[in-house]
């Protein structure tokens, strides 16, 4: 029976005491990525050495579907033989006074939380149940902070401070792009270079390096947190995800969900870059008929609602069905998964080479979920003219995700905020109303500059030259 504070059970061989076993969440219930602690059965011998770590239960999406049992076992075996008073860090450069264990690819934050749960609980149980013996309490030199005494999120933020600074810098830059979008739209070459650079930054740094790919599971976890008791620690434990979600929350209110979908989604960036590469290689591009396109737009909303319903019964089960998102395979685990998952992600990428952002437009439950808060958008930054859609269809035909209705309105629920329509809006050689305005101005200048322009019998300023009137 478990006894004591914190609770643990003595283990005997006959009358000889071998040590204790306990559950980590009974001692250090540190919320992990899912918002719930991971339950581990941990053994300590009489010299306060860890004899084994067995993960009993968890709701971590990356561990439910993504990390196999062998990888988990390899990770936990690294703690066998470690003293409860040891300082253990996950990955990175070696540091004096610390033991380093290898993390699990694609589960950096989860492994950091597991490490903290194991070592913090081991220290507390060993001290409370008289196992430290000659080892004495944990002792820190001088004024060096003991990471076991700090909140978990502070420990993680310190470990990720460089990545956090780079991400914050990139987001501030993007904020500047959004604020000065009219100025940039008048300089299409600069805007195109900035957009391509941001897509590469999103894919390479935010996605494949920082692993900060948002998911519909994050949305469901957030909703469950309000029902079961909101704790900031749950969301602060991953600094990149926290900053990114905070930025997305602000931009949804100001610009709509298109900022994330068009600029900050790593898988979306991957699809867009693949599509652009396919055009450079001369591959054909296809689009669905308008009536089919309009019907398929509803599919992602159906998927999002179904996942929400499943999560009410089990967030773990919802994480399994959320594998319709290729994010974990293509971004978080960098295609290091069993072949069915790789085949699904690869198929979507191949389709994206011929049909721009097919997954984003028709299947993405995260994009669907972001449209709901997007309805509270307080500004409309995308400029339109009275001629848009009546009769002009230039922007509608150029829109990369067909988010402009035939009547000229921009559908904010589908817009990816690429700003192509704004480039056209300011271009007097592409926007028909501006083209006509420019031509009238040029005709007036041609009459003013023509010989005899001061002749009182010269044609009025609005007259049309004879050859132009004849269609010449």
Short mmCIF file of C-alpha atoms in Angstrom, two decimals, residues 2-415:
data_model
loop_
_atom_site.label_atom_id
_atom_site.label_comp_id
_atom_site.label_asym_id
_atom_site.label_seq_id
_atom_site.Cartn_x
_atom_site.Cartn_y
_atom_site.Cartn_z
CA UNK A 2 1.11 3.54 -0.73
CA UNK A 3 1.89 5.40 2.47
CA UNK A 4 3.58 8.55 3.68
CA UNK A 5 3.87 12.04 2.29
CA UNK A 6 4.56 11.95 -0.58
CA UNK A 7 2.98 8.51 -0.99
CA UNK A 8 5.19 5.54 -1.88
CA UNK A 9 5.20 1.78 -1.31
CA UNK A 10 8.10 -0.15 0.22
CA UNK A 11 9.50 -3.06 -1.79
CA UNK A 12 10.97 -6.11 -0.01
CA UNK A 13 12.81 -9.31 -0.87
CA UNK A 14 11.81 -11.41 2.09
CA UNK A 15 12.55 -9.21 5.07
CA UNK A 16 15.16 -7.09 3.23
CA UNK A 17 14.01 -3.69 2.08
CA UNK A 18 15.00 -3.04 -1.55
CA UNK A 19 13.58 0.46 -1.92
CA UNK A 20 10.30 2.13 -2.85
CA UNK A 21 8.00 2.59 -5.82
CA UNK A 22 5.62 5.48 -6.41
CA UNK A 23 3.57 7.27 -9.04
CA UNK A 24 5.15 10.48 -10.31
CA UNK A 25 1.89 12.42 -10.54
CA UNK A 26 1.16 11.69 -6.85
CA UNK A 27 4.33 13.59 -6.02
CA UNK A 28 4.96 16.11 -8.80
CA UNK A 29 1.78 16.52 -10.91
CA UNK A 30 3.42 18.68 -13.57
CA UNK A 31 1.04 19.34 -16.48
CA UNK A 32 2.52 18.33 -19.80
CA UNK A 33 1.65 19.39 -23.33
CA UNK A 34 -1.91 18.05 -23.06
CA UNK A 35 -2.57 19.99 -19.87
CA UNK A 36 -2.46 16.80 -17.77
CA UNK A 37 0.51 15.20 -15.98
CA UNK A 38 2.04 11.98 -17.27
CA UNK A 39 1.59 9.11 -14.80
CA UNK A 40 4.84 7.18 -14.34
CA UNK A 41 5.69 4.31 -11.99
CA UNK A 42 9.20 4.95 -10.68
CA UNK A 43 11.42 2.77 -8.50
CA UNK A 44 14.19 3.90 -6.12
CA UNK A 45 16.61 1.62 -4.29
CA UNK A 46 17.84 2.21 -0.74
CA UNK A 47 20.71 4.36 -2.05
CA UNK A 48 18.26 6.67 -3.85
CA UNK A 49 19.17 5.36 -7.30
CA UNK A 50 16.46 5.13 -9.94
CA UNK A 51 15.86 1.47 -10.79
CA UNK A 52 13.25 1.96 -13.48
CA UNK A 53 10.68 4.29 -15.04
CA UNK A 54 7.47 2.97 -16.59
CA UNK A 55 4.94 5.28 -18.24
CA UNK A 56 1.55 4.06 -17.04
CA UNK A 57 -0.92 6.62 -18.46
CA UNK A 58 -0.88 9.88 -20.36
CA UNK A 59 -2.86 12.06 -22.77
CA UNK A 60 0.06 13.50 -24.72
CA UNK A 61 -0.89 13.78 -28.42
CA UNK A 62 2.69 13.17 -29.56
CA UNK A 63 2.89 10.01 -27.43
CA UNK A 64 -0.60 8.74 -28.31
CA UNK A 65 0.21 8.62 -32.02
CA UNK A 66 3.72 9.56 -33.05
CA UNK A 67 6.28 8.16 -30.61
CA UNK A 68 6.34 4.36 -30.45
CA UNK A 69 6.80 2.27 -27.31
CA UNK A 70 10.41 1.41 -28.21
CA UNK A 71 11.36 5.09 -28.37
CA UNK A 72 9.68 5.71 -25.00
CA UNK A 73 11.52 2.75 -23.46
CA UNK A 74 14.86 3.99 -24.83
CA UNK A 75 14.22 7.38 -23.29
CA UNK A 76 13.21 6.17 -19.82
CA UNK A 77 16.08 3.63 -19.62
CA UNK A 78 18.51 6.55 -19.53
CA UNK A 79 17.41 7.32 -15.97
CA UNK A 80 18.24 3.90 -14.56
CA UNK A 81 21.19 4.28 -12.17
CA UNK A 82 20.82 8.03 -11.76
CA UNK A 83 20.76 9.33 -8.18
CA UNK A 84 17.73 11.25 -6.98
CA UNK A 85 20.04 14.19 -6.24
CA UNK A 86 21.57 14.27 -9.73
CA UNK A 87 20.92 17.15 -12.07
CA UNK A 88 19.75 15.85 -15.42
CA UNK A 89 19.15 17.91 -18.56
CA UNK A 90 17.64 16.92 -21.89
CA UNK A 91 19.86 17.26 -24.97
CA UNK A 92 21.98 20.21 -25.94
CA UNK A 93 25.56 20.87 -24.99
CA UNK A 94 27.05 19.19 -21.92
CA UNK A 95 27.15 21.35 -18.84
CA UNK A 96 29.30 21.01 -15.74
CA UNK A 97 27.42 19.43 -12.87
CA UNK A 98 24.68 18.01 -15.11
CA UNK A 99 24.03 14.63 -16.68
CA UNK A 100 22.62 14.81 -20.20
CA UNK A 101 19.99 12.44 -21.62
CA UNK A 102 18.89 12.23 -25.24
CA UNK A 103 15.42 13.56 -25.99
CA UNK A 104 12.82 12.14 -28.36
CA UNK A 105 12.67 13.65 -31.82
CA UNK A 106 9.53 15.73 -32.23
CA UNK A 107 8.70 15.67 -28.52
CA UNK A 108 11.17 18.16 -27.07
CA UNK A 109 8.81 19.85 -24.62
CA UNK A 110 7.26 16.54 -23.53
CA UNK A 111 10.67 15.05 -22.76
CA UNK A 112 11.65 18.13 -20.76
CA UNK A 113 8.47 17.78 -18.70
CA UNK A 114 9.09 14.04 -18.22
CA UNK A 115 12.64 14.77 -17.10
CA UNK A 116 11.47 17.30 -14.56
CA UNK A 117 8.70 15.03 -13.28
CA UNK A 118 11.09 12.12 -12.82
CA UNK A 119 13.88 14.00 -11.08
CA UNK A 120 11.69 16.26 -8.93
CA UNK A 121 9.54 13.38 -7.70
CA UNK A 122 12.59 11.15 -7.13
CA UNK A 123 14.24 13.79 -5.00
CA UNK A 124 11.14 14.41 -2.88
CA UNK A 125 10.40 10.70 -2.33
CA UNK A 126 14.01 9.86 -1.53
CA UNK A 127 14.20 12.64 1.03
CA UNK A 128 10.83 11.88 2.64
CA UNK A 129 11.37 8.11 2.83
CA UNK A 130 14.91 8.15 4.17
CA UNK A 131 16.76 6.93 1.08
CA UNK A 132 19.33 9.68 0.70
CA UNK A 133 21.63 8.33 3.44
CA UNK A 134 25.20 9.37 2.80
CA UNK A 135 24.16 11.37 -0.24
CA UNK A 136 22.60 14.05 1.95
CA UNK A 137 20.03 16.55 0.61
CA UNK A 138 20.43 18.09 -2.81
CA UNK A 139 22.97 20.82 -2.55
CA UNK A 140 23.62 23.71 -4.84
CA UNK A 141 26.85 25.67 -5.05
CA UNK A 142 26.81 29.31 -4.05
CA UNK A 143 23.83 31.23 -5.40
CA UNK A 144 23.29 29.01 -8.45
CA UNK A 145 19.52 28.52 -8.89
CA UNK A 146 18.24 24.99 -8.50
CA UNK A 147 16.02 24.19 -11.52
CA UNK A 148 13.98 21.79 -9.39
CA UNK A 149 12.79 24.70 -7.28
CA UNK A 150 11.52 26.81 -10.20
CA UNK A 151 8.17 26.46 -11.97
CA UNK A 152 8.43 24.14 -14.96
CA UNK A 153 7.59 26.82 -17.50
CA UNK A 154 10.43 29.05 -16.27
CA UNK A 155 12.85 26.16 -16.63
CA UNK A 156 11.70 25.53 -20.20
CA UNK A 157 11.76 29.22 -21.18
CA UNK A 158 15.38 29.51 -19.99
CA UNK A 159 16.33 26.45 -22.02
CA UNK A 160 14.57 27.82 -25.13
CA UNK A 161 15.48 31.50 -24.81
CA UNK A 162 17.44 31.73 -28.10
CA UNK A 163 14.70 30.07 -30.15
CA UNK A 164 12.11 32.24 -28.41
CA UNK A 165 13.99 35.43 -29.29
CA UNK A 166 14.33 34.43 -32.94
CA UNK A 167 10.62 33.61 -33.17
CA UNK A 168 9.60 36.87 -31.50
CA UNK A 169 11.82 38.82 -33.92
CA UNK A 170 10.20 37.12 -36.90
CA UNK A 171 6.72 37.87 -35.61
CA UNK A 172 7.54 41.53 -35.01
CA UNK A 173 8.80 41.73 -38.59
CA UNK A 174 5.57 40.17 -39.88
CA UNK A 175 3.58 42.63 -37.79
CA UNK A 176 5.39 45.43 -39.59
CA UNK A 177 4.50 43.87 -42.95
CA UNK A 178 0.83 43.80 -41.97
CA UNK A 179 0.79 47.36 -40.66
CA UNK A 180 2.51 48.76 -43.77
CA UNK A 181 0.77 46.44 -46.23
CA UNK A 182 -0.48 49.29 -48.44
CA UNK A 183 3.04 50.66 -48.87
CA UNK A 184 4.39 47.20 -49.71
CA UNK A 185 1.50 46.39 -52.06
CA UNK A 186 2.64 49.30 -54.24
CA UNK A 187 6.07 47.63 -54.41
CA UNK A 188 5.21 44.12 -55.59
CA UNK A 189 8.80 42.93 -56.03
CA UNK A 190 9.68 43.80 -52.43
CA UNK A 191 6.47 42.21 -51.15
CA UNK A 192 7.07 39.03 -53.17
CA UNK A 193 10.61 38.72 -51.76
CA UNK A 194 9.39 39.31 -48.22
CA UNK A 195 6.59 36.77 -48.59
CA UNK A 196 8.89 34.09 -49.95
CA UNK A 197 11.39 34.76 -47.17
CA UNK A 198 8.67 34.50 -44.53
CA UNK A 199 7.44 31.21 -46.00
CA UNK A 200 10.95 29.78 -45.78
CA UNK A 201 11.34 31.10 -42.21
CA UNK A 202 8.01 29.54 -41.28
CA UNK A 203 8.83 26.15 -42.75
CA UNK A 204 12.49 25.86 -41.76
CA UNK A 205 12.58 27.61 -38.38
CA UNK A 206 9.06 27.65 -36.95
CA UNK A 207 8.26 24.21 -38.36
CA UNK A 208 11.23 21.89 -38.74
CA UNK A 209 13.49 23.52 -36.14
CA UNK A 210 11.28 24.93 -33.38
CA UNK A 211 8.49 22.35 -34.02
CA UNK A 212 5.90 25.09 -33.39
CA UNK A 213 3.24 23.74 -35.72
CA UNK A 214 -0.17 24.59 -34.32
CA UNK A 215 -2.83 21.88 -34.38
CA UNK A 216 -6.55 21.52 -33.84
CA UNK A 217 -5.61 19.49 -30.75
CA UNK A 218 -4.22 22.71 -29.24
CA UNK A 219 -7.63 24.31 -29.73
CA UNK A 220 -9.41 21.35 -28.12
CA UNK A 221 -6.95 21.35 -25.20
CA UNK A 222 -7.60 25.05 -24.68
CA UNK A 223 -11.37 24.51 -24.62
CA UNK A 224 -11.03 21.62 -22.18
CA UNK A 225 -8.82 23.75 -19.92
CA UNK A 226 -11.66 26.23 -19.41
CA UNK A 227 -14.03 23.44 -18.47
CA UNK A 228 -11.66 21.54 -16.18
CA UNK A 229 -9.86 24.48 -14.62
CA UNK A 230 -7.65 26.93 -16.47
CA UNK A 231 -3.95 27.01 -15.50
CA UNK A 232 -1.41 29.27 -17.15
CA UNK A 233 1.32 26.68 -16.51
CA UNK A 234 -0.35 24.40 -19.03
CA UNK A 235 0.21 26.85 -21.87
CA UNK A 236 3.44 28.48 -20.71
CA UNK A 237 5.26 25.15 -20.75
CA UNK A 238 6.00 25.55 -24.49
CA UNK A 239 7.37 29.08 -25.12
CA UNK A 240 7.26 28.93 -28.94
CA UNK A 241 3.68 27.68 -29.00
CA UNK A 242 2.62 30.20 -26.35
CA UNK A 243 4.09 33.15 -28.25
CA UNK A 244 2.72 31.93 -31.56
CA UNK A 245 -0.79 31.39 -30.16
CA UNK A 246 -0.67 34.82 -28.55
CA UNK A 247 0.29 36.40 -31.87
CA UNK A 248 -2.42 34.46 -33.69
CA UNK A 249 -5.03 35.58 -31.14
CA UNK A 250 -4.14 39.24 -31.74
CA UNK A 251 -3.97 38.99 -35.53
CA UNK A 252 -7.28 37.12 -35.73
CA UNK A 253 -9.00 40.06 -34.04
CA UNK A 254 -7.23 42.64 -36.23
CA UNK A 255 -6.82 40.89 -39.59
CA UNK A 256 -8.64 37.54 -39.42
CA UNK A 257 -7.43 33.96 -39.46
CA UNK A 258 -5.70 34.42 -42.83
CA UNK A 259 -2.51 35.77 -41.24
CA UNK A 260 -1.74 32.43 -39.63
CA UNK A 261 -2.93 30.27 -42.52
CA UNK A 262 -1.13 32.35 -45.14
CA UNK A 263 2.08 33.29 -43.33
CA UNK A 264 2.74 31.21 -40.20
CA UNK A 265 1.52 27.65 -40.79
CA UNK A 266 4.56 25.47 -41.59
CA UNK A 267 2.56 22.90 -43.54
CA UNK A 268 0.79 25.67 -45.41
CA UNK A 269 4.18 27.19 -46.25
CA UNK A 270 5.39 23.79 -47.46
CA UNK A 271 2.39 23.47 -49.79
CA UNK A 272 2.83 26.98 -51.18
CA UNK A 273 6.56 26.50 -51.81
CA UNK A 274 5.89 23.16 -53.53
CA UNK A 275 3.24 24.81 -55.73
CA UNK A 276 5.65 27.59 -56.72
CA UNK A 277 8.38 25.06 -57.50
CA UNK A 278 5.96 23.09 -59.67
CA UNK A 279 5.18 26.23 -61.70
CA UNK A 280 8.88 26.89 -62.26
CA UNK A 281 9.24 23.32 -63.51
CA UNK A 282 6.43 23.91 -65.98
CA UNK A 283 3.95 21.50 -64.40
CA UNK A 284 0.25 22.18 -65.04
CA UNK A 285 -2.08 23.62 -62.39
CA UNK A 286 -5.73 22.67 -61.96
CA UNK A 287 -8.77 24.14 -60.26
CA UNK A 288 -12.14 22.61 -59.42
CA UNK A 289 -15.39 23.94 -60.90
CA UNK A 290 -16.92 26.73 -58.82
CA UNK A 291 -19.88 24.64 -57.63
CA UNK A 292 -17.56 21.80 -56.48
CA UNK A 293 -15.22 24.30 -54.80
CA UNK A 294 -18.09 25.85 -52.84
CA UNK A 295 -19.34 22.46 -51.62
CA UNK A 296 -15.90 21.23 -50.58
CA UNK A 297 -15.32 24.34 -48.44
CA UNK A 298 -17.73 22.86 -45.89
CA UNK A 299 -15.74 19.65 -45.37
CA UNK A 300 -13.17 21.15 -43.00
CA UNK A 301 -15.92 22.53 -40.78
CA UNK A 302 -17.55 19.12 -40.57
CA UNK A 303 -14.20 17.57 -39.60
CA UNK A 304 -13.60 20.22 -36.91
CA UNK A 305 -17.06 19.70 -35.38
CA UNK A 306 -16.61 15.92 -35.37
CA UNK A 307 -13.24 16.20 -33.62
CA UNK A 308 -14.74 18.51 -31.02
CA UNK A 309 -17.53 15.99 -30.35
CA UNK A 310 -15.02 13.14 -30.00
CA UNK A 311 -12.89 15.20 -27.60
CA UNK A 312 -15.85 15.59 -25.24
CA UNK A 313 -15.58 11.87 -24.58
CA UNK A 314 -11.81 11.47 -24.82
CA UNK A 315 -9.12 13.95 -25.79
CA UNK A 316 -6.82 11.00 -26.39
CA UNK A 317 -9.25 9.51 -28.91
CA UNK A 318 -9.62 12.90 -30.59
CA UNK A 319 -5.84 13.01 -30.99
CA UNK A 320 -6.00 9.74 -32.91
CA UNK A 321 -8.67 11.01 -35.30
CA UNK A 322 -6.82 14.30 -35.64
CA UNK A 323 -4.22 12.40 -37.67
CA UNK A 324 -6.14 13.72 -40.66
CA UNK A 325 -3.78 16.63 -40.02
CA UNK A 326 -0.46 15.80 -41.72
CA UNK A 327 1.31 18.27 -39.43
CA UNK A 328 2.80 15.72 -37.04
CA UNK A 329 4.19 13.63 -39.88
CA UNK A 330 5.45 16.35 -42.22
CA UNK A 331 6.58 18.94 -39.67
CA UNK A 332 6.91 17.73 -36.07
CA UNK A 333 8.41 14.30 -36.84
CA UNK A 334 9.93 15.30 -40.20
CA UNK A 335 8.46 12.26 -42.01
CA UNK A 336 10.05 9.82 -39.53
CA UNK A 337 6.89 7.72 -39.11
CA UNK A 338 5.35 4.46 -40.35
CA UNK A 339 4.56 4.44 -44.07
CA UNK A 340 0.74 5.00 -43.90
CA UNK A 341 1.25 8.39 -42.23
CA UNK A 342 4.05 9.34 -44.63
CA UNK A 343 1.90 8.25 -47.59
CA UNK A 344 -1.00 10.49 -46.44
CA UNK A 345 1.20 13.53 -45.93
CA UNK A 346 3.07 12.87 -49.17
CA UNK A 347 -0.18 12.57 -51.12
CA UNK A 348 -1.38 15.95 -49.86
CA UNK A 349 1.94 17.55 -50.81
CA UNK A 350 1.82 16.05 -54.30
CA UNK A 351 -1.76 17.29 -54.76
CA UNK A 352 -0.62 20.74 -53.58
CA UNK A 353 1.87 20.82 -56.46
CA UNK A 354 -1.03 20.83 -58.94
CA UNK A 355 -3.84 22.43 -56.91
CA UNK A 356 -2.80 25.29 -54.67
CA UNK A 357 -3.19 24.54 -50.95
CA UNK A 358 -5.77 21.80 -51.47
CA UNK A 359 -5.56 20.61 -47.86
CA UNK A 360 -5.80 24.12 -46.39
CA UNK A 361 -8.84 25.01 -48.44
CA UNK A 362 -10.92 21.89 -48.03
CA UNK A 363 -9.73 19.62 -45.19
CA UNK A 364 -7.92 21.56 -42.44
CA UNK A 365 -9.87 21.45 -39.15
CA UNK A 366 -7.50 23.97 -37.57
CA UNK A 367 -8.27 26.53 -40.25
CA UNK A 368 -11.97 25.88 -39.71
CA UNK A 369 -11.61 26.32 -35.94
CA UNK A 370 -9.81 29.66 -36.39
CA UNK A 371 -12.68 31.10 -38.42
CA UNK A 372 -14.96 31.18 -35.37
CA UNK A 373 -12.96 33.78 -33.38
CA UNK A 374 -12.22 35.45 -36.72
CA UNK A 375 -15.84 36.54 -36.85
CA UNK A 376 -14.97 39.10 -34.16
CA UNK A 377 -12.48 40.82 -36.47
CA UNK A 378 -12.76 44.56 -35.81
CA UNK A 379 -10.99 45.98 -38.88
CA UNK A 380 -11.19 45.41 -42.61
CA UNK A 381 -7.72 46.17 -43.95
CA UNK A 382 -8.16 44.75 -47.46
CA UNK A 383 -9.21 47.52 -49.81
CA UNK A 384 -11.89 47.08 -52.48
CA UNK A 385 -13.41 49.29 -55.20
CA UNK A 386 -17.05 49.69 -56.18
CA UNK A 387 -16.24 48.04 -59.51
CA UNK A 388 -14.94 44.85 -57.82
CA UNK A 389 -17.11 41.98 -59.02
CA UNK A 390 -19.41 44.38 -60.88
CA UNK A 391 -18.11 43.73 -63.48
CA UNK A 392 -14.39 43.39 -62.68
CA UNK A 393 -13.21 39.82 -61.85
CA UNK A 394 -9.44 40.40 -62.01
CA UNK A 395 -8.71 39.87 -58.30
CA UNK A 396 -11.14 36.95 -58.11
CA UNK A 397 -9.33 35.17 -60.92
CA UNK A 398 -5.91 35.80 -59.32
CA UNK A 399 -6.78 34.85 -55.72
CA UNK A 400 -4.60 31.90 -54.69
CA UNK A 401 -7.33 30.24 -52.60
CA UNK A 402 -10.41 31.56 -54.45
CA UNK A 403 -11.53 33.56 -51.42
CA UNK A 404 -13.10 36.35 -53.51
CA UNK A 405 -16.72 35.80 -54.43
CA UNK A 406 -17.98 36.49 -57.97
CA UNK A 407 -19.82 39.49 -56.52
CA UNK A 408 -16.47 40.99 -55.43
CA UNK A 409 -16.55 40.52 -51.65
CA UNK A 410 -13.58 38.90 -49.92
CA UNK A 411 -14.62 35.90 -47.83
CA UNK A 412 -12.65 36.51 -44.63
CA UNK A 413 -13.27 32.91 -43.52
CA UNK A 414 -11.30 31.61 -46.52
CA UNK A 415 -8.80 34.41 -47.14
#
